[in-house]
Coordinates of C-alpha atoms in Angstrom, one line a residue:
M1 CA 43.2 14.9 24.2
A2 CA 44.2 12.8 21.4
S3 CA 42.4 9.7 22.7
D4 CA 39.3 12.1 22.9
V5 CA 40.0 12.9 18.9
T6 CA 40.2 9.7 17.8
V7 CA 37.0 8.8 19.8
G8 CA 35.3 11.4 18.3
E9 CA 36.6 11.1 14.7
L10 CA 35.4 7.3 15.4
H11 CA 32.5 8.3 16.5
G12 CA 32.1 11.1 13.4
S13 CA 32.9 8.3 10.8
V14 CA 30.1 5.8 11.9
L15 CA 27.3 7.5 11.7
T16 CA 27.9 9.3 8.8
G17 CA 28.9 5.7 7.3
I18 CA 25.8 4.7 8.6
G19 CA 23.5 7.4 7.6
T20 CA 24.5 7.5 4.3
R21 CA 24.1 4.0 3.9
I22 CA 20.7 4.4 4.9
V23 CA 19.5 7.2 3.1
S24 CA 20.8 5.6 0.0
G25 CA 18.7 2.6 0.4
D26 CA 21.6 0.8 0.9
H27 CA 20.4 -0.3 4.9
A28 CA 16.7 0.0 3.7
A29 CA 13.6 0.5 6.1
G30 CA 12.9 -2.3 7.8
A31 CA 16.5 -3.6 7.8
V32 CA 18.4 -4.7 11.0
L33 CA 21.6 -4.0 12.3
T34 CA 23.0 -5.1 15.4
L35 CA 26.0 -3.5 17.8
D36 CA 28.3 -6.2 16.8
S37 CA 27.9 -5.9 13.1
V38 CA 28.2 -1.7 13.3
G39 CA 31.5 -2.4 15.4
V40 CA 32.5 -5.3 13.4
E41 CA 32.2 -3.3 10.2
Y42 CA 33.8 0.2 11.3
G43 CA 36.4 -1.7 13.4
V44 CA 35.0 0.1 16.4
S45 CA 34.0 -0.7 20.3
R46 CA 30.6 -1.5 21.1
T47 CA 30.4 2.1 22.9
V48 CA 31.2 3.8 19.7
A49 CA 28.6 1.8 17.7
R50 CA 26.5 2.4 20.5
E51 CA 26.9 6.8 20.7
A52 CA 26.3 6.7 17.0
I53 CA 23.3 4.5 16.8
R54 CA 21.8 6.9 19.7
V55 CA 22.2 9.9 17.5
L56 CA 21.0 7.9 14.6
E57 CA 18.1 7.5 16.6
S58 CA 17.4 11.0 17.5
M59 CA 17.5 11.9 14.1
G60 CA 14.5 9.1 13.4
L61 CA 16.8 7.0 11.0
V62 CA 16.7 3.9 13.2
A63 CA 15.0 3.0 16.3
S64 CA 16.3 0.5 19.1
R65 CA 13.7 -2.3 20.6
R66 CA 14.5 -5.2 23.1
R67 CA 14.6 -8.6 20.9
V68 CA 14.6 -7.1 18.1
G69 CA 17.6 -5.2 17.2
I70 CA 18.4 -2.0 15.8
T71 CA 15.6 -1.4 12.8
V72 CA 16.2 0.7 9.9
Q73 CA 12.9 3.4 9.7
P74 CA 10.9 4.5 6.7
R75 CA 11.6 7.9 5.2
D76 CA 8.3 9.2 6.9
R77 CA 10.0 8.5 10.1
W78 CA 13.2 10.9 9.3
N79 CA 13.9 13.9 11.2
V80 CA 13.8 15.6 7.7
F81 CA 15.3 19.3 8.4
D82 CA 18.8 17.8 10.3
P83 CA 21.3 19.2 8.5
R84 CA 23.2 16.1 9.0
L85 CA 20.7 14.1 7.2
I86 CA 20.2 16.9 4.5
R87 CA 23.8 16.5 4.1
W88 CA 23.8 13.2 3.3
R89 CA 20.9 12.9 1.2
L90 CA 22.6 15.3 -0.9
D91 CA 26.2 13.0 -1.2
A92 CA 23.8 10.2 -1.6
G93 CA 22.8 11.5 -5.0
E94 CA 19.2 12.7 -4.9
R95 CA 20.6 16.3 -5.9
T96 CA 18.6 17.7 -8.4
D97 CA 15.1 16.8 -7.1
F98 CA 16.4 17.0 -3.3
L99 CA 17.4 20.7 -4.3
L100 CA 14.0 21.9 -5.4
T101 CA 12.3 20.4 -2.2
L102 CA 14.4 22.2 -0.1
S103 CA 13.5 25.8 -2.6
E104 CA 10.1 24.9 -2.3
L105 CA 10.7 25.2 1.6
R106 CA 13.3 28.2 1.5
R107 CA 10.0 29.9 -0.3
G108 CA 8.0 28.7 2.4
F109 CA 10.1 31.0 5.2
E110 CA 12.9 33.1 4.1
P111 CA 10.7 35.7 1.8
V112 CA 8.4 36.4 5.9
A113 CA 11.8 36.2 7.4
A114 CA 13.5 39.4 5.1
A115 CA 10.0 41.2 5.6
L116 CA 10.2 40.6 9.1
A117 CA 13.8 41.4 9.1
A118 CA 13.1 45.1 7.8
E119 CA 11.3 45.9 10.7
R120 CA 13.7 44.2 13.5
A121 CA 16.7 44.7 11.9
D122 CA 19.4 46.6 14.3
E123 CA 22.2 48.7 12.5
H124 CA 24.5 45.9 13.1
Q125 CA 22.5 43.3 11.4
C126 CA 22.5 45.7 8.4
R127 CA 26.3 46.0 8.0
I128 CA 27.1 42.3 8.2
L129 CA 24.2 41.8 5.4
A130 CA 26.0 45.3 3.5
A131 CA 29.6 43.1 4.1
A132 CA 28.5 40.4 3.1
V133 CA 26.9 41.4 -0.1
S134 CA 30.5 43.0 -1.1
D135 CA 32.6 39.7 -0.4
M136 CA 29.7 38.2 -2.8
V137 CA 30.6 40.6 -5.6
V138 CA 34.5 40.2 -5.1
H139 CA 34.4 36.5 -4.6
G140 CA 31.9 36.2 -7.4
R141 CA 34.0 38.2 -9.8
S142 CA 36.9 36.3 -8.8
G143 CA 35.6 32.5 -9.3
D144 CA 36.8 31.6 -5.7
L145 CA 33.8 30.2 -4.9
T146 CA 34.9 28.9 -1.3
Q147 CA 34.9 32.3 0.1
Y148 CA 31.8 33.1 -1.9
L149 CA 29.9 30.4 -0.3
L150 CA 31.2 31.7 3.0
A151 CA 30.0 35.3 2.4
D152 CA 26.4 33.1 1.2
K153 CA 26.1 31.9 4.3
I154 CA 26.4 34.7 6.4
F155 CA 24.3 36.7 4.7
H156 CA 21.2 34.5 4.6
R157 CA 22.2 33.0 8.5
T158 CA 22.8 36.8 9.2
L159 CA 18.8 37.2 7.6
L160 CA 17.0 34.7 9.4
E161 CA 18.8 35.8 12.8
A162 CA 17.8 39.6 12.3
S163 CA 14.1 38.5 11.5
G164 CA 13.7 38.1 15.5
N165 CA 11.9 34.6 15.2
E166 CA 13.5 31.8 16.8
M167 CA 11.7 29.5 14.5
F168 CA 13.1 30.6 11.3
R169 CA 16.8 31.1 12.9
A170 CA 16.7 27.4 14.0
L171 CA 16.4 26.9 10.1
S172 CA 19.6 28.6 9.2
E173 CA 21.1 25.6 8.8
V174 CA 18.9 24.0 6.5
V175 CA 20.0 26.9 4.1
G176 CA 23.5 26.8 5.0
E177 CA 23.6 23.3 4.1
V178 CA 21.7 23.8 0.7
L179 CA 24.4 26.0 -0.2
T180 CA 27.3 24.3 1.1
G181 CA 25.5 21.2 -1.5
R182 CA 25.1 23.2 -4.5
T183 CA 28.8 24.4 -4.4
H184 CA 30.2 21.1 -3.3
H185 CA 28.3 19.0 -5.9
G186 CA 29.5 21.3 -8.8
M187 CA 25.8 23.0 -9.4
M188 CA 27.6 26.4 -8.6
P189 CA 28.4 28.4 -12.1
T190 CA 32.2 29.0 -11.9
R191 CA 31.1 32.4 -11.8
P192 CA 28.1 33.4 -9.8
N193 CA 25.1 34.9 -11.3
P194 CA 25.7 38.6 -11.3
A195 CA 22.4 39.4 -11.3
A196 CA 21.9 36.8 -8.2
I197 CA 24.1 38.8 -6.3
A198 CA 22.3 42.3 -6.8
L199 CA 19.2 40.6 -5.4
H200 CA 20.6 39.9 -2.4
D201 CA 22.1 43.6 -2.5
D202 CA 18.7 44.9 -2.9
V203 CA 17.7 42.5 -0.2
A204 CA 20.2 43.8 2.2
R205 CA 19.1 47.5 0.8
A206 CA 15.5 46.8 1.5
I207 CA 16.0 45.9 5.2
R208 CA 18.0 48.7 5.8
L209 CA 15.3 50.9 4.7
R210 CA 13.2 49.6 6.4
D211 CA 11.3 48.3 3.2
A212 CA 9.5 45.2 4.1
E213 CA 7.5 44.2 1.2
A214 CA 10.5 45.3 -1.3
A215 CA 12.8 42.5 0.7
E216 CA 10.4 40.1 0.5
L217 CA 9.9 40.0 -3.1
A218 CA 13.8 40.4 -3.7
M219 CA 14.3 37.4 -1.4
R220 CA 11.5 35.1 -3.3
E221 CA 13.7 36.3 -6.7
I222 CA 16.6 35.2 -5.1
I223 CA 15.1 31.5 -4.2
V224 CA 13.4 31.2 -7.4
E225 CA 16.8 31.9 -9.3
A226 CA 18.7 29.4 -7.6
A227 CA 16.0 26.5 -8.0
A228 CA 16.1 27.6 -12.0
A229 CA 19.8 27.3 -11.6
V230 CA 19.8 24.3 -9.9
Q231 CA 18.0 22.4 -13.2
D232 CA 20.1 24.3 -15.9
P233 CA 23.6 25.5 -14.1
T234 CA 24.3 27.0 -16.9
H235 CA 21.2 29.7 -16.2
S236 CA 23.5 31.1 -13.9
G237 CA 26.4 30.7 -16.0

C-alpha cells in the first residue's frame, strides 16, 4: 500500500511539474521532451514518466510521435476545460485575465443552469442550497475563508446538478477551480461581501419558489460581482 501511495505521489509530482512549466511557457510550444530527460529531472522511473506523459497527452499539452519525441503543443490544442489545467494556469500567474475569461464562460451557463434548477430541483437539493448559504453567512462573518470556500463550492455544484443537464453538471469542477483559485491566491477579501452572499440566498430562494427568471437574474449578478471583485478586491471588502 505504501508503495502504491509513493508511486501515485511521484506521478502527481511529475504531472504537475511538467504541466505547470508548459502553461507558464518554460516549456514552449514545439519543445521536445524525452522520457529519459523527464526521469532524470524528476528522479522517477520511465514507467512513472510515461504515465505522466500519457495524462498530459490526454489534456492536449503534449503529443508523442515516433522518431520525433514528446512535443509540447500550442495553446489552441489544450483541453482548456480540464480542472487540472485551470489550476496550473492560475498557479502560473495568469490570474486576473484568466479569471475574467472564466467569468465570461460562467455567464454563459450558470444563469441558465439556475433557471433550469428552478424547474427541476428536488426538495433535497433545495435544502442543500439553503444550508450552503447559511454556512456562507456564518463563515463569511467569522472570516474563515476555507470553510466559506467549501460552502460556496457545495452551492455551485448542487446548483449545476439540480439543473438536470449533464453537460452543466460536468462543468462543476471548472467552477470549483475558479472559486478555489480566487481563495488560494488571495483574490478574495478577508470578509466576503455580504451582498454577494445575499445574492446566493436569492438564487436558493428563487429555485425553491420555482421562479426561473429570478434565479437566472440573481445568478448572473453573482458572476458580475465576482468579476468586479477579481479586478478590484476592495470591491468586495
